[in-house]
CSV table of C-alpha atoms in Angstrom, one decimal:
chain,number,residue,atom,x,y,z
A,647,UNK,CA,0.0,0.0,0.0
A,648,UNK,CA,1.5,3.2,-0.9
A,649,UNK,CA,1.6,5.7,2.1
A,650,UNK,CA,3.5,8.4,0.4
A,651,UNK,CA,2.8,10.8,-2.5
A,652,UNK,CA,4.9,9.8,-5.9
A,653,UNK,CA,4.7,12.9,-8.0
A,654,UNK,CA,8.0,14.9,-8.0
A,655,UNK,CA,6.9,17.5,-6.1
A,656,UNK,CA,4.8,15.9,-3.5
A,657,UNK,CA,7.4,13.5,-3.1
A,658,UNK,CA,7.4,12.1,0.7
A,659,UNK,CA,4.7,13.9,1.9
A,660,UNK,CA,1.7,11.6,3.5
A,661,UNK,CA,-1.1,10.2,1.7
A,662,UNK,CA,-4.5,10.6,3.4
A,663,UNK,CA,-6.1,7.5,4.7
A,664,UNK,CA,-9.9,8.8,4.2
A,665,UNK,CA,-11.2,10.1,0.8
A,666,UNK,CA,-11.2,13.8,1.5
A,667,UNK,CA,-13.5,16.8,-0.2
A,668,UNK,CA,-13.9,20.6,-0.5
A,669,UNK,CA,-15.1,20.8,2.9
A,670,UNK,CA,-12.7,18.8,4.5
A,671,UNK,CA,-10.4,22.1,3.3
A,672,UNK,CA,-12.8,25.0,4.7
A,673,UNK,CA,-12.0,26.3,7.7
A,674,UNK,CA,-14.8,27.4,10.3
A,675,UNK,CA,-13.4,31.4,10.6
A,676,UNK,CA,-15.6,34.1,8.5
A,677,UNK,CA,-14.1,34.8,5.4
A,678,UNK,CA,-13.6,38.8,5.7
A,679,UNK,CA,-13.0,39.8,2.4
A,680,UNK,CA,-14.4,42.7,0.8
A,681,UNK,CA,-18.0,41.8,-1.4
A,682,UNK,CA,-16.6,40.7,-4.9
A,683,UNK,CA,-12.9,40.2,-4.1
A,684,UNK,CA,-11.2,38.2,-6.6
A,685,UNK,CA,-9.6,36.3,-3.8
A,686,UNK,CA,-12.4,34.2,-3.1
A,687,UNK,CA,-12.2,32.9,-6.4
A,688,UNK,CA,-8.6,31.7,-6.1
A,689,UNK,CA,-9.7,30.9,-2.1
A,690,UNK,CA,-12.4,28.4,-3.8
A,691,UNK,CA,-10.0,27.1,-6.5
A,692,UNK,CA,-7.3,26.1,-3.7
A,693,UNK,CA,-9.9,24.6,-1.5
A,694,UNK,CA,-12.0,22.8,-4.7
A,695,UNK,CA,-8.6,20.9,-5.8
A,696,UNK,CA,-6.3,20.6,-3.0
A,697,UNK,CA,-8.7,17.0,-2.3
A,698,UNK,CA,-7.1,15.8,-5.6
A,699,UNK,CA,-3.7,15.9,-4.2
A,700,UNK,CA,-4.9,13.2,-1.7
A,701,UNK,CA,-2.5,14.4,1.0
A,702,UNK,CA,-3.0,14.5,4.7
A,703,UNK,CA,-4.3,17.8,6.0
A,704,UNK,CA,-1.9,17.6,8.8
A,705,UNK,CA,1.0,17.8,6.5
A,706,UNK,CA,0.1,20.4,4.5
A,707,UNK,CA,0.9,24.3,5.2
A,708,UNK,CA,-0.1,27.6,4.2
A,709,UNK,CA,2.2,30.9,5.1
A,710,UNK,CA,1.6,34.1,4.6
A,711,UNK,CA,2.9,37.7,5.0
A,712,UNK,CA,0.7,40.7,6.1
A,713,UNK,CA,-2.0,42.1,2.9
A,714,UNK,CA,-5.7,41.0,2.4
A,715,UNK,CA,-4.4,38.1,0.6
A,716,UNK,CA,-2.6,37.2,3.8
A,717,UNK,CA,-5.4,36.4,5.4
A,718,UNK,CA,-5.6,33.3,3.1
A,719,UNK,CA,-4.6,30.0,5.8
A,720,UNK,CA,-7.4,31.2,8.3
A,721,UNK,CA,-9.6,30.0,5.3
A,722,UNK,CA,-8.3,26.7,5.3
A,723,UNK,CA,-8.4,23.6,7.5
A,724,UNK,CA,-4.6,22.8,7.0
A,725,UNK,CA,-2.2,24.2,9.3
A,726,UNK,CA,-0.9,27.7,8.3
A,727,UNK,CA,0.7,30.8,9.5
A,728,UNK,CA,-0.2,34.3,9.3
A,729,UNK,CA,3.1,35.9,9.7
A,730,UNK,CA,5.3,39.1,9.4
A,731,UNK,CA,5.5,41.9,6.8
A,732,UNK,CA,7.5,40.2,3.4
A,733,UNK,CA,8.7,37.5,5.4
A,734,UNK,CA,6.6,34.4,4.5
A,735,UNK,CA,9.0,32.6,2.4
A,736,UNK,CA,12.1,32.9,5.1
A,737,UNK,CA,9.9,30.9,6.9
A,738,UNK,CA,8.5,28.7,4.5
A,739,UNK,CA,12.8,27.9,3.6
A,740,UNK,CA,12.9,26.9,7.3
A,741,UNK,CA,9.4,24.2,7.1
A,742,UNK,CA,10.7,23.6,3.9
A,743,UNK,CA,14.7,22.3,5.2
A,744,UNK,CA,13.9,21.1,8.3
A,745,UNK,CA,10.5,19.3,7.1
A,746,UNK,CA,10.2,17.1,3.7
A,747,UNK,CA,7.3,15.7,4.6
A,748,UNK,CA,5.7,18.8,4.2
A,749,UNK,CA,3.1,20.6,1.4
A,750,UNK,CA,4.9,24.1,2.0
A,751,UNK,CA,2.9,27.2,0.2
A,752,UNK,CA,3.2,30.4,0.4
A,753,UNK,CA,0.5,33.1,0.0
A,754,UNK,CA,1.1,36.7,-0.6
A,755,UNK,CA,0.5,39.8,-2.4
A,756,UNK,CA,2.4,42.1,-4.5
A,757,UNK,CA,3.2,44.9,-2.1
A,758,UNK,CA,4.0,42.5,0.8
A,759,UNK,CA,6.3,40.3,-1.7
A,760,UNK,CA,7.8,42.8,-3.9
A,761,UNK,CA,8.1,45.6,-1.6
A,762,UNK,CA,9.2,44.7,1.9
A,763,UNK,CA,9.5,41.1,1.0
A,764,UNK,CA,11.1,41.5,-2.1
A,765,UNK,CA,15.2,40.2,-0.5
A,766,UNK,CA,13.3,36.9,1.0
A,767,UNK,CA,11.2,36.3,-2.7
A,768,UNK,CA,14.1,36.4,-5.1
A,769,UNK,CA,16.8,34.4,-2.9
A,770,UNK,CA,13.8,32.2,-2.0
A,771,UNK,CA,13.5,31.6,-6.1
A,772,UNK,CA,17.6,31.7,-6.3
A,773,UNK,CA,17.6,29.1,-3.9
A,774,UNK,CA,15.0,26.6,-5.8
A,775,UNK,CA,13.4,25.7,-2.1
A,776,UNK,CA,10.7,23.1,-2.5
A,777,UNK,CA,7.6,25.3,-2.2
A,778,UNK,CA,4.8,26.9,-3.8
A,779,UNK,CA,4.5,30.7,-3.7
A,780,UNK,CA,0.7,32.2,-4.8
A,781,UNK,CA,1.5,36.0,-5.8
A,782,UNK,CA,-1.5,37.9,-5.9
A,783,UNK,CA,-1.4,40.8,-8.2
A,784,UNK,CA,-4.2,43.6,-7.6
A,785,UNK,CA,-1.9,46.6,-8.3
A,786,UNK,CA,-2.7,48.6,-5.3
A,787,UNK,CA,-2.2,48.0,-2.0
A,788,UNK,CA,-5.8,47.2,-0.3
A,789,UNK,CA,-5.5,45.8,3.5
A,790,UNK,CA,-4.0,49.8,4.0
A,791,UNK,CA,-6.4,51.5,2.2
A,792,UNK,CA,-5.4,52.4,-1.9
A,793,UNK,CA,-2.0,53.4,-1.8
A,794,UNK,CA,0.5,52.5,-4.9
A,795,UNK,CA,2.1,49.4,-5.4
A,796,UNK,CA,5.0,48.2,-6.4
A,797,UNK,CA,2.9,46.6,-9.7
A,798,UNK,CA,0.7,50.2,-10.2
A,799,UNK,CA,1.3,51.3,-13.6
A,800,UNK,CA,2.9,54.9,-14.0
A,801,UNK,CA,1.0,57.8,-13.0
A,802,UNK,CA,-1.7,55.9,-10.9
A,803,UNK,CA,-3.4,58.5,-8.5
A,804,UNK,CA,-4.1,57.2,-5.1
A,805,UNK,CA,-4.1,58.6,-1.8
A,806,UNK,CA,-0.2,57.9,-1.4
A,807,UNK,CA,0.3,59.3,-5.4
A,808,UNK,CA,-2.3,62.1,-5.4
A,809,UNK,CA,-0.5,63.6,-8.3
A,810,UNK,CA,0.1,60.0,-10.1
A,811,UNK,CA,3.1,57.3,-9.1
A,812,UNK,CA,6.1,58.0,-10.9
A,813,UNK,CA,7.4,55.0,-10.1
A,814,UNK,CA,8.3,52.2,-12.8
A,815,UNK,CA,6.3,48.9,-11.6
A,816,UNK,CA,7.8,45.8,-11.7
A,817,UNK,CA,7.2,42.7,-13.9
A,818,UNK,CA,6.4,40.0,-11.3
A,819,UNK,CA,7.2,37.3,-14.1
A,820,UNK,CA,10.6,38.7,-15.4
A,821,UNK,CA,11.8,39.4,-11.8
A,822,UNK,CA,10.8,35.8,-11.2
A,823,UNK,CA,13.1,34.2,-14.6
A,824,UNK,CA,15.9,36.8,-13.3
A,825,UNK,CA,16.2,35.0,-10.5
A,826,UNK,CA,15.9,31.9,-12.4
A,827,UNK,CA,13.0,30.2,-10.7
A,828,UNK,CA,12.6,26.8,-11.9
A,829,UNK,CA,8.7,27.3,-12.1
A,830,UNK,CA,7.1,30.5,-13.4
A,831,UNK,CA,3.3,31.0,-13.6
A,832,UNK,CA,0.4,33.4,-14.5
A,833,UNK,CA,-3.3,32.7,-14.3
A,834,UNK,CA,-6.4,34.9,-13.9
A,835,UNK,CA,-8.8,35.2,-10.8
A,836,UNK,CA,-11.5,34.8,-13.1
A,837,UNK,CA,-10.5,31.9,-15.1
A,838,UNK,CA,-11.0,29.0,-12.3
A,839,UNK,CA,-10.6,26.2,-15.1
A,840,UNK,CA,-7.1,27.7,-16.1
A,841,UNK,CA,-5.9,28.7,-12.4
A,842,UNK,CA,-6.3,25.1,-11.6
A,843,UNK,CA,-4.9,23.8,-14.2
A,844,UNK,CA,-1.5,25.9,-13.0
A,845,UNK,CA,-1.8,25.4,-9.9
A,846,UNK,CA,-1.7,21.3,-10.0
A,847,UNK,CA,1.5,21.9,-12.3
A,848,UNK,CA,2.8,24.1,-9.6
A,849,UNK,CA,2.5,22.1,-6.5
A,850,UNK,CA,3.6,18.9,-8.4
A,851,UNK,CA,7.2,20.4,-9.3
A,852,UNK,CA,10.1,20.2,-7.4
A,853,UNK,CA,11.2,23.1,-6.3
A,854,UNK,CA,10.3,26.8,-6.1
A,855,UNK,CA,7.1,27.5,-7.8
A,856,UNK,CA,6.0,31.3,-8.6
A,857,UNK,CA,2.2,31.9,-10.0
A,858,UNK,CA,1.4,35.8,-10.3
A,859,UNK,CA,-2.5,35.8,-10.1
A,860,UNK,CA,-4.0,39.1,-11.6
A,861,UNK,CA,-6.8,39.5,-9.2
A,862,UNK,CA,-9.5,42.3,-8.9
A,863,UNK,CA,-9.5,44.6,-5.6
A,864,UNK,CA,-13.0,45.9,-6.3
A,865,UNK,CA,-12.7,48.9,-3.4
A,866,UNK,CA,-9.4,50.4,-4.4
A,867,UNK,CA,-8.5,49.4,-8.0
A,868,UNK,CA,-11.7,47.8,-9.4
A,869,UNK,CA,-11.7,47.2,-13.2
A,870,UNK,CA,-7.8,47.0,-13.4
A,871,UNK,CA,-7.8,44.0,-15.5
A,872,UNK,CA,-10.9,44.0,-16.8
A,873,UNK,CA,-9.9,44.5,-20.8
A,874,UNK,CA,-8.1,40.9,-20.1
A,875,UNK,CA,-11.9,39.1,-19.1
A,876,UNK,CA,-14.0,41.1,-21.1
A,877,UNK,CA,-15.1,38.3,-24.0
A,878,UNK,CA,-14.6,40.7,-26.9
A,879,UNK,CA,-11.1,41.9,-26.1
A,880,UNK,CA,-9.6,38.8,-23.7
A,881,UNK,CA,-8.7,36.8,-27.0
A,882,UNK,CA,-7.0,39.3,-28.8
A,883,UNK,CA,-5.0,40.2,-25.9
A,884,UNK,CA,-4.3,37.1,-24.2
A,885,UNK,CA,-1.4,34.9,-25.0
A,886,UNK,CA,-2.0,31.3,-24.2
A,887,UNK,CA,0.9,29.5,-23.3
A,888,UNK,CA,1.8,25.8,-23.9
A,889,UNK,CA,5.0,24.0,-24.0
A,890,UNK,CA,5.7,23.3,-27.9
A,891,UNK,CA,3.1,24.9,-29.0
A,892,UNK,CA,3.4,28.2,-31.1
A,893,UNK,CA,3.0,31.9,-30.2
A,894,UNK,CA,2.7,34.1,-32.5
A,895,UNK,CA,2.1,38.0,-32.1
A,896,UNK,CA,1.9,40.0,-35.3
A,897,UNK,CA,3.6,38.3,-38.2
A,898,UNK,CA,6.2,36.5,-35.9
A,899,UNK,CA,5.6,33.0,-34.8
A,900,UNK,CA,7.9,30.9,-32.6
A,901,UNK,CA,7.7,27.4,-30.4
A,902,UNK,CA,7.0,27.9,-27.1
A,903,UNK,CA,9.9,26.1,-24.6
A,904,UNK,CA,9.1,26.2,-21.2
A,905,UNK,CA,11.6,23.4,-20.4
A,906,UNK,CA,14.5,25.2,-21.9
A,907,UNK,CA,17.1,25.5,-19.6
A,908,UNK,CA,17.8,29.1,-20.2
A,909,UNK,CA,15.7,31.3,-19.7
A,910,UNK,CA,16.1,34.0,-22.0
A,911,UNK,CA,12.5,33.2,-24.5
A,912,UNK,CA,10.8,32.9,-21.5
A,913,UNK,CA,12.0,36.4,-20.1
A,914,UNK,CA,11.1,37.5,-23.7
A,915,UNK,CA,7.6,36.5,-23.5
A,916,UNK,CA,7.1,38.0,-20.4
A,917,UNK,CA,8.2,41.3,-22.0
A,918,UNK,CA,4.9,41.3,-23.9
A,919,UNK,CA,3.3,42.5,-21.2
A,920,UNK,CA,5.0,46.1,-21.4
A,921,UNK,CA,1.9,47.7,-19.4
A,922,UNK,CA,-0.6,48.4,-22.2
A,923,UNK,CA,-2.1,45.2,-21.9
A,924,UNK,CA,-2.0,44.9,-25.7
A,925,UNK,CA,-0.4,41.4,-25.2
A,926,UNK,CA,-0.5,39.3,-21.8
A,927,UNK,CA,0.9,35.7,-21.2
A,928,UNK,CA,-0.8,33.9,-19.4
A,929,UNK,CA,0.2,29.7,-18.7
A,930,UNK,CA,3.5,28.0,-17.6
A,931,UNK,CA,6.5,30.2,-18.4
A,932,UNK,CA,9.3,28.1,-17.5
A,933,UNK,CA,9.6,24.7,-16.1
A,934,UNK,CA,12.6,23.3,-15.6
A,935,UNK,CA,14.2,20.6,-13.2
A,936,UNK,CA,17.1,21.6,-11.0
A,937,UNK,CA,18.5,20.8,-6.9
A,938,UNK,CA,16.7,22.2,-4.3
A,939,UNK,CA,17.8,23.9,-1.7
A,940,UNK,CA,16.4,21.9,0.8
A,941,UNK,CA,17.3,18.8,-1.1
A,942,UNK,CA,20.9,19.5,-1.0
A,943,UNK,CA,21.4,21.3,2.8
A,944,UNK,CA,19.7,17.8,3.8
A,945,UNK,CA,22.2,15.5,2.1
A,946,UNK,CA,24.8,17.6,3.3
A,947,UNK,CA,24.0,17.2,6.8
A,948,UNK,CA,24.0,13.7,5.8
A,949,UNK,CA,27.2,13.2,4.2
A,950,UNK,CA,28.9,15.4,7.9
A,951,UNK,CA,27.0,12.5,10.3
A,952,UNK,CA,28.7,10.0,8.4
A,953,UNK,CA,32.0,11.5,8.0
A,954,UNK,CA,31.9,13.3,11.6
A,955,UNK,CA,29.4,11.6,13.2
A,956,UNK,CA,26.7,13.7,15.6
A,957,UNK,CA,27.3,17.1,16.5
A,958,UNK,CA,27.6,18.0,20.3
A,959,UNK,CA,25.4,21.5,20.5
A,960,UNK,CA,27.1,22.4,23.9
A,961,UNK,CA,30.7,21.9,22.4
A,962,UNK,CA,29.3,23.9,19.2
A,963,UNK,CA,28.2,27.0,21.5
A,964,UNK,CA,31.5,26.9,24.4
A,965,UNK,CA,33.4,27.2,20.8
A,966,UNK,CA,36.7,25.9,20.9
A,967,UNK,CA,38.6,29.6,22.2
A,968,UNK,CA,37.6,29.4,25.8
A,969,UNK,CA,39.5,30.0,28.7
A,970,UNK,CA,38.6,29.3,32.8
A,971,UNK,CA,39.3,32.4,34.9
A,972,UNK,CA,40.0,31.7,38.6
């Protein structure tokens, strides 16, 4: 009987024992989210597919930074923790290391990741650690009330920018490949069939997994993506990706590799999204197979027992420099 998850990503990580559902994932806290948040919709999408996985609950967890998305693990019956201001995936690295036989995801938005979080998100990436890193991408900040984010286009007025943000945004994707994360992502809020469909790939590869979700913050930036789901326009603007199959934009038409070990066509694609909306990627990016961090810090400790045997923590603390004083 197999007791452990096979998949590459999921490898080691407890199978349930019960057949498990939707509801066995909802929580019993009040979802406080504002009336027609996009993050329900990617709140529904976790909980609807996460039964699929067939892993114990106990073994799988959700950490977040400080944002509305961050409010995310009190949603689900898994364990999860709400933590500190950008810091979520410094301490997803730590479940990740010290724990294999953990589901390790990481929920945040893009002013708590790509502002104050920003050091922890790109080493976390660098580092390929085993875990899976939602990014949601509403272009404003929300849980403090409309000020700019690091994502808001040029010239946004809000109450911090009440002349307009001269500040250039980032490109959550192409900051992602520049660190060269070995899985790189976008999906819609609104597209549930095509969210899940990245998410599966996502939590079933090794190593760090990146999916920026455009999602609609309907109080302080409502409408900002709505030329991407609006039936008449979405097609012409969105780019559908799919490993080996073409792209073409204008009279230009090339293979799409997202296995290709550099990444230099993927960081090319995802400089079609150049803040017009005109042309916007959305699929898998990049997935590639490398070491994890936590992979190798593991069999290192390994190959030091065997060659050294166990540490002594008290010698390891006295140090060896020490001196009695009568």
């Amino acid at each position: 009987m197999t007791t452990e998850a096979a998949s590459t990503g999921l490898q080691g990580i407890p199978l349930s024992e019960v057949e498990t559902s939707r509801k066995d994932f909802t929580s019993d806290q009040e979802v406080r989210w504002c009336p027609g948040c996009g993050d329900y919709i990617v709140l529904n999408a976790v909980q609807g597919f996460l039964p699929s996985l067939g892993l114990k609950r106990e073994n799988i967890v959700f950490v977040s930074g400080i944002g509305c998305s961050s409010r995310f693990p009190y949603y689900l019956d898994t364990y999860g923790m709400h933590s500190i201001h950008g810091r979520a995936p410094a301490i997803a690295t730590g479940l990740a290391t010290s724990r294999p036989d953990l589901n390790v995801w990481v929920v945040t938005g893009d002013g708590d990741a790509l502002s104050i979080g920003g050091n922890h998100l790109i080493h976390a990436m660098r580092r390929n650690v085993n875990m899976t890193i939602l990014l949601f991408n509403n272009r404003i900040y929300g849980l403090t009330k409309g000020q700019y984010s690091p994502t808001s286009e040029p010239g946004k007025i809000t109450k911090s920018t009440p002349a307009g943000s001269v500040d250039h945004p980032f490109n959550p994707i192409s900051l992602a490949l520049g660190a060269e994360a070995s899985f790189v992502a976008r999906s819609l809020d609104s597209d549930r069939a095509h969210l899940t469909e990245v998410l599966r790939a996502a939590v079933t590869h090794r190593g760090t997994a990146l999916v920026e979700i455009y999602q609609n913050c309907p109080i302080f930036n409502d409408g900002a993506f709505d030329v991407l789901k609006d039936k008449d326009e979405s097609e012409a603007r969105l780019v559908r990706l799919q490993h080996g199959a073409p792209v073409t934009i204008g009279d230009r038409t090339w293979l799409h590799d997202a296995h290709a070990d550099n990444p230099s066509q993927a960081f090319e694609i995802s400089r079609l999204d150049d803040g017009t909306m005109a042309h916007v990627p959305v699929g898998i990016f990049r997935q590639v197979q490398r070491p994890t961090y936590d992979d190798l810090v593991r069999a290192q400790i390994e190959r030091s027992q065997r060659t050294d045997g166990d540490g002594d923590l008290a010698e390891l603390l006295a140090g060896r420099d020490t001196w009695s004083i009568d």
